[in-house]
Short mmCIF file of N, CA, C and O in Angstrom, two decimals:
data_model
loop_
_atom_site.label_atom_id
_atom_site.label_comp_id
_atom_site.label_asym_id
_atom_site.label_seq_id
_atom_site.Cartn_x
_atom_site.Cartn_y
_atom_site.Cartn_z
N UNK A 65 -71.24 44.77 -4.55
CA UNK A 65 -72.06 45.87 -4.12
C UNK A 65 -71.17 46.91 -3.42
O UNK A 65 -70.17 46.60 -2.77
N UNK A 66 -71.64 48.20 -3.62
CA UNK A 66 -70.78 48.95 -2.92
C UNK A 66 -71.68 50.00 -2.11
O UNK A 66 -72.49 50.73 -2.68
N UNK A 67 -71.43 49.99 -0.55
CA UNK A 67 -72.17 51.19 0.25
C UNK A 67 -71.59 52.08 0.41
O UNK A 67 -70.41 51.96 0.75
N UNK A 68 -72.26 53.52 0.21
CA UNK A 68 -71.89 55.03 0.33
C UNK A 68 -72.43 55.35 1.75
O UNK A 68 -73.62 55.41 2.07
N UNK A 69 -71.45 55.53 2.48
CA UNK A 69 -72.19 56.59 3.60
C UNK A 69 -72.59 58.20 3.02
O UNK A 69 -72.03 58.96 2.22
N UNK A 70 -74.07 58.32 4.01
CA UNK A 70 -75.03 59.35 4.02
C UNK A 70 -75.09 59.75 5.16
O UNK A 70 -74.55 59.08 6.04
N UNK A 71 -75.84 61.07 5.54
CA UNK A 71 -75.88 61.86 7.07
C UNK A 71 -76.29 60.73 7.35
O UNK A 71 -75.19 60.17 7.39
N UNK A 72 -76.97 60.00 7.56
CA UNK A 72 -78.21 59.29 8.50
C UNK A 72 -77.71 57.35 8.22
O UNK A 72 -77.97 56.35 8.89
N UNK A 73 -77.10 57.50 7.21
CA UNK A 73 -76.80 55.35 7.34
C UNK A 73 -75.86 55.02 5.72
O UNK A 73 -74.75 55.56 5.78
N UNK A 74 -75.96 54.69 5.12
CA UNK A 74 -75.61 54.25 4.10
C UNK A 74 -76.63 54.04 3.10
O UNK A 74 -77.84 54.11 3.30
N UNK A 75 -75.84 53.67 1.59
CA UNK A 75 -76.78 53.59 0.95
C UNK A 75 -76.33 52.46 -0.33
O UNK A 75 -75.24 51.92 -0.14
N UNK A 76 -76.95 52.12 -1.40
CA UNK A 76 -76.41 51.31 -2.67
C UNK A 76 -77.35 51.75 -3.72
O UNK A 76 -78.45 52.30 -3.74
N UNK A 77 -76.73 51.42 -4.33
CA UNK A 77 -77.88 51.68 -6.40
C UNK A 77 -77.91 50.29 -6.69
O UNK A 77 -76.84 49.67 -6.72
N UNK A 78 -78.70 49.86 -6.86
CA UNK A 78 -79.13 48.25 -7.55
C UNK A 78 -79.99 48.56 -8.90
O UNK A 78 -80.67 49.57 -9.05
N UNK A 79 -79.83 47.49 -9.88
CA UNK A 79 -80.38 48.16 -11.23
C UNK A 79 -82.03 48.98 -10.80
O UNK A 79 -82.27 50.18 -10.98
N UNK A 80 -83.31 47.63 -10.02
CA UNK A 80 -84.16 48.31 -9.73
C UNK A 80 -84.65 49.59 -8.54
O UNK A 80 -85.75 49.84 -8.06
N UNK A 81 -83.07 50.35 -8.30
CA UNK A 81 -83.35 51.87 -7.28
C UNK A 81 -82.41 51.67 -6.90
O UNK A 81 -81.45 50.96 -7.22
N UNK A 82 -82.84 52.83 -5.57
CA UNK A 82 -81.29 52.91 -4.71
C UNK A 82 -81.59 52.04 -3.26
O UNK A 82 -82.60 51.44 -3.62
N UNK A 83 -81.38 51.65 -2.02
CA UNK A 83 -81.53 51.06 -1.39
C UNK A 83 -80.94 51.92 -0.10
O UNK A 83 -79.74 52.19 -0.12
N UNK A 84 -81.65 52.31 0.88
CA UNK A 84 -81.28 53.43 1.89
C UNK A 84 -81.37 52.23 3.40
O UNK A 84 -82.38 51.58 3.70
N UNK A 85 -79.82 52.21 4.24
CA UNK A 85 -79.63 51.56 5.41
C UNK A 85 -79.33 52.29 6.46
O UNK A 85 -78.48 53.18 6.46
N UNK A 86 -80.04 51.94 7.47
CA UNK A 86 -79.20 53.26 8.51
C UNK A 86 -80.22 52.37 10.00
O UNK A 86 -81.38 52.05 10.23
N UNK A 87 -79.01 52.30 10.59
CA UNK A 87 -79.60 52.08 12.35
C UNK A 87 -80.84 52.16 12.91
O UNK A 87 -81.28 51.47 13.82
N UNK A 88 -81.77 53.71 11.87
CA UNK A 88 -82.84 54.27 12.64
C UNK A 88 -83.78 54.45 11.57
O UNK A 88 -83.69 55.26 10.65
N UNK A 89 -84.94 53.41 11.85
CA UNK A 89 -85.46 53.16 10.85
C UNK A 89 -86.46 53.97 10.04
O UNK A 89 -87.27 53.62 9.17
N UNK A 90 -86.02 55.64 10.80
CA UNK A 90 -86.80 56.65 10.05
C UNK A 90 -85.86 57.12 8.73
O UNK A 90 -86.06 58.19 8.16
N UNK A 91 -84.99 56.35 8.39
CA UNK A 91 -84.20 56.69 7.46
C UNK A 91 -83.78 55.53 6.03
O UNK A 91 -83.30 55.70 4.91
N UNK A 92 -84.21 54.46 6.75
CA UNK A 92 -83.92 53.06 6.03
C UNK A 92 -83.93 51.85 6.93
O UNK A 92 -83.78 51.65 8.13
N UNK A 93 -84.23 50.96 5.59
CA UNK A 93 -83.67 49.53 6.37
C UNK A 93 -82.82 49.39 7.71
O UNK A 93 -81.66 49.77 7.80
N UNK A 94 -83.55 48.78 8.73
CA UNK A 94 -82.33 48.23 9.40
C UNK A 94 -81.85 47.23 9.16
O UNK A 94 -82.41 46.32 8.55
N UNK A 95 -80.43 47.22 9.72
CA UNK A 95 -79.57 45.75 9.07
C UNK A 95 -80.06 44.48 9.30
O UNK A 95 -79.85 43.56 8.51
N UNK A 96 -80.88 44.32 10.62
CA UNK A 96 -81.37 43.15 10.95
C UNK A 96 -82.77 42.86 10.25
O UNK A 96 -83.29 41.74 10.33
N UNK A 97 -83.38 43.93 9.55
CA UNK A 97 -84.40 43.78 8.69
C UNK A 97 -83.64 43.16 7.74
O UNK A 97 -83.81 41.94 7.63
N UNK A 98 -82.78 43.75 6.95
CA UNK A 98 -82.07 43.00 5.94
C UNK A 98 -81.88 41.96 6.12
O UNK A 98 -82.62 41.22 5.48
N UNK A 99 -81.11 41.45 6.81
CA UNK A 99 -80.93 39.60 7.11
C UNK A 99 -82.12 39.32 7.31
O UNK A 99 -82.47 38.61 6.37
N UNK A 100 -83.04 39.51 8.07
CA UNK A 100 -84.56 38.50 8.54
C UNK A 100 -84.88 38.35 7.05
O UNK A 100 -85.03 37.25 6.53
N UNK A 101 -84.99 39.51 6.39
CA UNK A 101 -86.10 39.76 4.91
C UNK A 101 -85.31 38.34 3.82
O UNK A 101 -86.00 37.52 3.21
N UNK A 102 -83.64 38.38 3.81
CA UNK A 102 -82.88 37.49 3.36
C UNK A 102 -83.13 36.11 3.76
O UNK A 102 -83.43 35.28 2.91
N UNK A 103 -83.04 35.86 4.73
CA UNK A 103 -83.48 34.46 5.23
C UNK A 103 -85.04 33.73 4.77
O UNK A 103 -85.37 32.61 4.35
N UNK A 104 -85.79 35.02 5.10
CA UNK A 104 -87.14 34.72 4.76
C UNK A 104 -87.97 35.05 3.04
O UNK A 104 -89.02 34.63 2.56
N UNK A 105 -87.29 35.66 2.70
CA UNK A 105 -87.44 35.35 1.11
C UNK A 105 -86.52 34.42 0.45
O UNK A 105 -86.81 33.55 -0.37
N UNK A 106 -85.68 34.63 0.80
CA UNK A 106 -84.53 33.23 -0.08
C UNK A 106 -85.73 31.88 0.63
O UNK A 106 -85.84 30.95 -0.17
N UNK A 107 -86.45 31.70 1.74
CA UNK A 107 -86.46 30.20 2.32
C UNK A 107 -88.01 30.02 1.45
O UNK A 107 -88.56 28.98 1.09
N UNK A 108 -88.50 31.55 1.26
CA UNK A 108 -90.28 31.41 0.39
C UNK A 108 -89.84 31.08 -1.10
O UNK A 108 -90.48 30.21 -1.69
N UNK A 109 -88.90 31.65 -1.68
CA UNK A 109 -88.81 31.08 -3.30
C UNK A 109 -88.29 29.71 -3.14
O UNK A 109 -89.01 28.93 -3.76
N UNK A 110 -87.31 29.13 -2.56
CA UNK A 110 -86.92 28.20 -2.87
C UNK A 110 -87.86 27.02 -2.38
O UNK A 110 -87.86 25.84 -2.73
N UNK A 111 -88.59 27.64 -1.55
CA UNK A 111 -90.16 26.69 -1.27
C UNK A 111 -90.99 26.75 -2.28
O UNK A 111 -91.56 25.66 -2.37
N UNK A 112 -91.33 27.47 -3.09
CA UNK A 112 -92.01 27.98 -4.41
C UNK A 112 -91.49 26.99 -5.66
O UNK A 112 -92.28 26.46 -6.43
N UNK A 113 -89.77 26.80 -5.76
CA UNK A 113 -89.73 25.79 -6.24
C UNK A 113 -89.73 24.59 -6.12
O UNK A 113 -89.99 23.91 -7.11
N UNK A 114 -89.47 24.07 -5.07
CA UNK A 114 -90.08 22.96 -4.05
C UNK A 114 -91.14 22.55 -4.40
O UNK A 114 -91.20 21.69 -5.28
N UNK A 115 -92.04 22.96 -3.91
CA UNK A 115 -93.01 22.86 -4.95
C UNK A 115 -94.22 22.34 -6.36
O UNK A 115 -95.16 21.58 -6.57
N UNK A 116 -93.57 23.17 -6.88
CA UNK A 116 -93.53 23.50 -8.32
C UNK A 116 -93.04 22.02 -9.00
O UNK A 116 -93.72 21.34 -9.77
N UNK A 117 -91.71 21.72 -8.51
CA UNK A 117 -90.99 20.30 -8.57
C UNK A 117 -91.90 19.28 -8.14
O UNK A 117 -92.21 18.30 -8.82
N UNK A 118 -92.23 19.48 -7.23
CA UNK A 118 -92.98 18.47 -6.76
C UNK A 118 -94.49 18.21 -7.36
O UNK A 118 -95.13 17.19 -7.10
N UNK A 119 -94.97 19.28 -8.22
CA UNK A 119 -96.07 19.47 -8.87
C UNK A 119 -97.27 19.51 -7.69
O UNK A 119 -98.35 18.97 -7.93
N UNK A 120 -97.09 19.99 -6.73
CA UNK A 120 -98.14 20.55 -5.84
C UNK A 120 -98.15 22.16 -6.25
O UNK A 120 -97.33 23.07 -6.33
N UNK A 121 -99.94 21.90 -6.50
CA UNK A 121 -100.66 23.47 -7.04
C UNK A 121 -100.91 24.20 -5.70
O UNK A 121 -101.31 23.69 -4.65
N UNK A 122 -100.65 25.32 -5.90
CA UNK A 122 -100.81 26.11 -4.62
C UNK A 122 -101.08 27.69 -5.60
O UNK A 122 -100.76 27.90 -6.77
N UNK A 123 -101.74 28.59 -4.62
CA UNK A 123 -102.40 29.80 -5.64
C UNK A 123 -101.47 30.73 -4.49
O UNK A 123 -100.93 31.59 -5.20
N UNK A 124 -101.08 30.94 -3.17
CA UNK A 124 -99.94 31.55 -2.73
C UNK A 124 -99.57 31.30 -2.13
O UNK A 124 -99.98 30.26 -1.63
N UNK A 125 -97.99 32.21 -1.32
CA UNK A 125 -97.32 31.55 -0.19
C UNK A 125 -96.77 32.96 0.57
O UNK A 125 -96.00 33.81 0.14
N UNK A 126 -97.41 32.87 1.77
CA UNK A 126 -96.49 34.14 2.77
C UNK A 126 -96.26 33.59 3.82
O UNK A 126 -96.77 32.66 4.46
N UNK A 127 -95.20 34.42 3.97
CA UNK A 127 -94.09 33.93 5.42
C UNK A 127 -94.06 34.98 6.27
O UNK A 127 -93.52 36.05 6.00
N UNK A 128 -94.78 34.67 7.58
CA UNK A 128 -94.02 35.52 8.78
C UNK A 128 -92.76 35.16 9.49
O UNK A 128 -92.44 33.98 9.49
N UNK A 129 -91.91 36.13 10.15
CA UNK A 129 -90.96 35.70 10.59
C UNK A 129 -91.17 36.49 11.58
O UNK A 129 -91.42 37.69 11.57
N UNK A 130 -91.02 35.53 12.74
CA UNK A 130 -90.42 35.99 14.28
C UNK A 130 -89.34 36.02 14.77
O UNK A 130 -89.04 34.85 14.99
N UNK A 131 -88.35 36.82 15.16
CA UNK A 131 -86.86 37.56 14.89
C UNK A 131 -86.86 37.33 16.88
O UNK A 131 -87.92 37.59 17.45
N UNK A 132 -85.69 36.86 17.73
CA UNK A 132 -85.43 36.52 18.82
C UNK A 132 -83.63 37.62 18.82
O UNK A 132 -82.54 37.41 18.30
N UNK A 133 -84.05 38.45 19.45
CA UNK A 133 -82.56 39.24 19.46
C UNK A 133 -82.18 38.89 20.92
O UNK A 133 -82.87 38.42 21.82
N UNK A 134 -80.76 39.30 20.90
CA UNK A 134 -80.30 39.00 22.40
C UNK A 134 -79.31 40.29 22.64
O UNK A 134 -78.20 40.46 22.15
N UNK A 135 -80.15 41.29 23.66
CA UNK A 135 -79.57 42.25 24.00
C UNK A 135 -78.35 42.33 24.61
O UNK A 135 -77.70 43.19 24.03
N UNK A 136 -77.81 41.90 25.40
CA UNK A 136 -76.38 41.52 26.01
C UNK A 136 -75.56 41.14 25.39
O UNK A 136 -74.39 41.12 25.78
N UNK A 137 -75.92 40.78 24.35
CA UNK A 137 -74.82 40.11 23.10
C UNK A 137 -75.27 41.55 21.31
O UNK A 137 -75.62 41.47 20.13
N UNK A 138 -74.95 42.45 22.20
CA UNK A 138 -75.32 43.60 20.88
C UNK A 138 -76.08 43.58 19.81
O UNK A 138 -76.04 43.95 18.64
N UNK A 139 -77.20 42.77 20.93
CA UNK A 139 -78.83 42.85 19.84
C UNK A 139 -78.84 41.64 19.25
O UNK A 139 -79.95 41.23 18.92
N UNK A 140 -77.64 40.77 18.97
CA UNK A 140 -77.57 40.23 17.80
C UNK A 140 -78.90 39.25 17.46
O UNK A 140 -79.86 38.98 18.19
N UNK A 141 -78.63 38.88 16.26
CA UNK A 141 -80.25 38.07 15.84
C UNK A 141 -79.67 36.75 16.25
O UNK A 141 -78.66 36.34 15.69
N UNK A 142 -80.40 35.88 17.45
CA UNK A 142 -80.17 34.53 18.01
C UNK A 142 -81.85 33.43 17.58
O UNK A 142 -82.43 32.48 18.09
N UNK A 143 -81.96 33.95 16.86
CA UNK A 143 -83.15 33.18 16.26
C UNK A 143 -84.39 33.77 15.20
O UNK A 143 -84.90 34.88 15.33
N UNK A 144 -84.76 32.78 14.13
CA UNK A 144 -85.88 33.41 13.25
C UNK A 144 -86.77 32.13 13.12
O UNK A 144 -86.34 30.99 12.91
N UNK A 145 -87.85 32.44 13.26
CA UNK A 145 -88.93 31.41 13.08
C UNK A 145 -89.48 31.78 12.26
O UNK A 145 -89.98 32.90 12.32
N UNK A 146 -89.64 30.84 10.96
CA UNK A 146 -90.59 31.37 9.87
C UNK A 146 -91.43 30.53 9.70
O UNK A 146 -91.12 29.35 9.53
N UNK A 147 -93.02 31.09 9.71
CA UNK A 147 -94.22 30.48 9.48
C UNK A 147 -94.78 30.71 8.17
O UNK A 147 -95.15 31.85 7.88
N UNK A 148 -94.92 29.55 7.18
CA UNK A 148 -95.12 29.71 6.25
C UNK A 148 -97.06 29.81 5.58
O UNK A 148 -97.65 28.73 5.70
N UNK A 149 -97.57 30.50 5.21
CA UNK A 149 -99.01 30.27 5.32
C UNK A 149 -98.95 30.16 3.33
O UNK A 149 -98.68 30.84 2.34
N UNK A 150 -99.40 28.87 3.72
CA UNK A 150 -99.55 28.00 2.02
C UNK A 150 -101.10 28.18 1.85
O UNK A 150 -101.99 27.80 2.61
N UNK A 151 -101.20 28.91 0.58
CA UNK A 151 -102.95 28.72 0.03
C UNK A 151 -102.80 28.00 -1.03
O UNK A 151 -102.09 28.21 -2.01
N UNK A 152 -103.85 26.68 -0.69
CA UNK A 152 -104.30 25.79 -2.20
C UNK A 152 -104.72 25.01 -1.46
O UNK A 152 -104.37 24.80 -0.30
N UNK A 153 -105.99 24.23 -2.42
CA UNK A 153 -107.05 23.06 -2.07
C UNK A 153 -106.70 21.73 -2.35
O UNK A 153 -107.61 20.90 -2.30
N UNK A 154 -105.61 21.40 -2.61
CA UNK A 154 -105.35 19.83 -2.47
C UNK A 154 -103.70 19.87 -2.32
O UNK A 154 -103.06 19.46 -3.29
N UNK A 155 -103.20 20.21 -1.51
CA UNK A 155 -101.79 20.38 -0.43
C UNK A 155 -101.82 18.88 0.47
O UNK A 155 -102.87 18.30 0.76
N UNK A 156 -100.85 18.53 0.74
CA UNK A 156 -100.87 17.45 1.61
C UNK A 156 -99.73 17.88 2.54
O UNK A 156 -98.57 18.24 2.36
N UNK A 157 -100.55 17.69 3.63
CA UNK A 157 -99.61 17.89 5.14
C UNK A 157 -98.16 17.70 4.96
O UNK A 157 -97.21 18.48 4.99
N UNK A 158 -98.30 15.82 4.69
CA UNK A 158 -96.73 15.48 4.70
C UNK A 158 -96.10 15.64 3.17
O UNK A 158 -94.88 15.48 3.21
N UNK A 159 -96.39 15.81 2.40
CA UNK A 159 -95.63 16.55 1.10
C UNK A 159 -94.85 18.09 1.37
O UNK A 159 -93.86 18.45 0.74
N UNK A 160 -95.49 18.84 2.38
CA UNK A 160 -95.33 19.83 2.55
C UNK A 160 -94.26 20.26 3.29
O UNK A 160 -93.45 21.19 3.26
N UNK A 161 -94.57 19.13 4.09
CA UNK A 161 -93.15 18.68 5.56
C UNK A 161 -92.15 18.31 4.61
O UNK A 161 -91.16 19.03 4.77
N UNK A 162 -92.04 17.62 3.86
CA UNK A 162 -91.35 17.09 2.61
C UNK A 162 -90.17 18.51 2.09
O UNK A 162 -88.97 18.74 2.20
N UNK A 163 -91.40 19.24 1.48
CA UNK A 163 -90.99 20.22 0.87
C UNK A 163 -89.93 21.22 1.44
O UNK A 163 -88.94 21.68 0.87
N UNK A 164 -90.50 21.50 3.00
CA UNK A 164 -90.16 22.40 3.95
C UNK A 164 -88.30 21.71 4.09
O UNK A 164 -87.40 22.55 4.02
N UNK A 165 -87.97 20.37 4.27
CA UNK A 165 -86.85 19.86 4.35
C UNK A 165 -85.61 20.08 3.03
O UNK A 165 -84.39 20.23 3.06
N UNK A 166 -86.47 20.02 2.05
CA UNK A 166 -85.50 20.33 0.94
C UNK A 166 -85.22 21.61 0.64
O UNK A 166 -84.32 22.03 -0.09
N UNK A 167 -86.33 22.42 1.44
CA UNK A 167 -86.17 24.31 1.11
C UNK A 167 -85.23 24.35 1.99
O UNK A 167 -84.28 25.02 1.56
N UNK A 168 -85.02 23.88 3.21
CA UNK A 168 -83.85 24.46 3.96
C UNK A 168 -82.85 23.81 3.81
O UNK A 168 -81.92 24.29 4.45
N UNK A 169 -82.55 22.74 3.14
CA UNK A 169 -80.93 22.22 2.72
C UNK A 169 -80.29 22.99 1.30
O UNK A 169 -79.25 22.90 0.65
N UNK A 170 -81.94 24.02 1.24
CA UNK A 170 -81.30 24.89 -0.90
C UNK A 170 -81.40 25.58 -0.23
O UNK A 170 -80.56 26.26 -0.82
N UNK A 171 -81.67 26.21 0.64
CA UNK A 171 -81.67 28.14 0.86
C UNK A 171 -80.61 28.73 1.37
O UNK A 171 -80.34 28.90 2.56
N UNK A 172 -79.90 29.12 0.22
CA UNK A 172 -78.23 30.00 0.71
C UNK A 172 -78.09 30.54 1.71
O UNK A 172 -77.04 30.31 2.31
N UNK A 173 -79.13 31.51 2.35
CA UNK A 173 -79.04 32.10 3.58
C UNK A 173 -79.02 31.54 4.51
O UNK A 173 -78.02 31.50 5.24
N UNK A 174 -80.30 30.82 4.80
CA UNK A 174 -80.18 29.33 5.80
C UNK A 174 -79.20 29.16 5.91
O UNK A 174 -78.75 29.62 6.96
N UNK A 175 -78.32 28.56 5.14
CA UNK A 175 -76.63 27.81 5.15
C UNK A 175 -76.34 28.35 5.49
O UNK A 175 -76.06 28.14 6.67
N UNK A 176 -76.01 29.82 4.87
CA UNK A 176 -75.05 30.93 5.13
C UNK A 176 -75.10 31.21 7.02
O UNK A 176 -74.12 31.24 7.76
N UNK A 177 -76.28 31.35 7.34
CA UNK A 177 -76.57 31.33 9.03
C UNK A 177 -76.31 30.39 10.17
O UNK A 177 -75.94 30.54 11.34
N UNK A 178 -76.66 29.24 9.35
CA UNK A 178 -77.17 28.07 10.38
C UNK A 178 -76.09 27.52 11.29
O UNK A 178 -76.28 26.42 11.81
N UNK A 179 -74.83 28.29 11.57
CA UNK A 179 -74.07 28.06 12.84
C UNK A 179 -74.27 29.28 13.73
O UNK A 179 -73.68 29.44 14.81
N UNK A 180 -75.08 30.08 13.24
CA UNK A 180 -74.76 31.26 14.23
C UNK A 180 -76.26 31.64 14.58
O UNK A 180 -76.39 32.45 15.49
N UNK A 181 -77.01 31.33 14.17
CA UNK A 181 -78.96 31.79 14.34
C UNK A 181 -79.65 30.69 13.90
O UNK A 181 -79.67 30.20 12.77
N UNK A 182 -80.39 30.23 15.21
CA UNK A 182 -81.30 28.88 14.87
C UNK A 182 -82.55 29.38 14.34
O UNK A 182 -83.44 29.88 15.03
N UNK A 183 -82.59 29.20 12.94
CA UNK A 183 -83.65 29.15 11.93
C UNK A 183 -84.62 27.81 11.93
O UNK A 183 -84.33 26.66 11.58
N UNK A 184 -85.76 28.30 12.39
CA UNK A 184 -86.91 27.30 12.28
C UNK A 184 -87.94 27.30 11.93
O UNK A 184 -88.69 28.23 12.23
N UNK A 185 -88.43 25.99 10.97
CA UNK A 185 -90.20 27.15 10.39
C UNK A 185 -91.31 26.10 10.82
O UNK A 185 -91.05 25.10 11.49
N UNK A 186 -92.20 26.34 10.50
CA UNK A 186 -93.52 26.12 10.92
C UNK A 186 -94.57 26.84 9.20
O UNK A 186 -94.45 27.80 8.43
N UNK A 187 -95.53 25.61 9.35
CA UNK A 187 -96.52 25.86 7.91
C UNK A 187 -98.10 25.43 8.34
O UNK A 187 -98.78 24.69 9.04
N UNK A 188 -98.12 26.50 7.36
CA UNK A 188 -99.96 26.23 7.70
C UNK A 188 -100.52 25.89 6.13
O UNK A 188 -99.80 26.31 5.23
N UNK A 189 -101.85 25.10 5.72
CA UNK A 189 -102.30 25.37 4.60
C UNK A 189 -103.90 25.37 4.89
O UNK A 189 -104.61 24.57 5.49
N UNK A 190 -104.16 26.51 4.26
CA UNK A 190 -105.60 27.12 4.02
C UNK A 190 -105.81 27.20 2.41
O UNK A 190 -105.00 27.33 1.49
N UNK A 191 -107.37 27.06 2.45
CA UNK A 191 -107.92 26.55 1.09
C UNK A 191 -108.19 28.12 0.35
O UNK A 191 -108.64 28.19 -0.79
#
């Protein structure tokens, strides 16, 4: 990938658009949006196939993430909690707990983080 600086942040072309980054988020992405959004979509697909593998039917899956910055240490991101909200009518608690363990030993980002930002999730399932 390659970023172009612009008046206001940087930028990239990816086949589907261009992708606009900049500090102030009247201009683009912020960077720490980028990583949270990374952590937390890489940890929802690879739960999706989780899953899928496991042949538990589910009709969707969204993730909130709660982002813990630490100002004294230049904002940096010192924690993400992702809550996963699973929809489907025959889910099982501990299959799910199951699932949740093998999504975070596959999710590149996870890895990619997990000495420097304690990533932790939490799941709900509604019918």
């Amino acid at each position: 990938m390659e970023f172009k600086m612009t008046e206001k942040g940087f930028e990239t072309s990816v086949d589907y658009g261009t992708l606009q980054i900049s500090g102030d988020a009247e201009y683009g992405y912020r960077p720490f949006q980028l990583l949270v959004s990374s952590v937390a979509v890489c940890s929802g697909g690879v739960l999706r196939k989780v899953l899928e593998r496991m042949r538990m039917t589910y009709e969707d899956i969204s993730v909130q993430a709660k982002v813990t910055r630490v100002e004294d240490e230049a904002n940096r991101v010192s924690d993400i909690h992702l809550h996963f909200v699973i929809k489907g009518s025959e889910l099982s608690q501990e299959k799910v707990e199951k699932a949740l363990i093998v999504t975070r030993k596959n999710c590149s980002m996870v890895q990619s983080v997990k000495d420097s930002i304690n990533v932790t999730e939490s799941f709900e399932i509604v019918a």
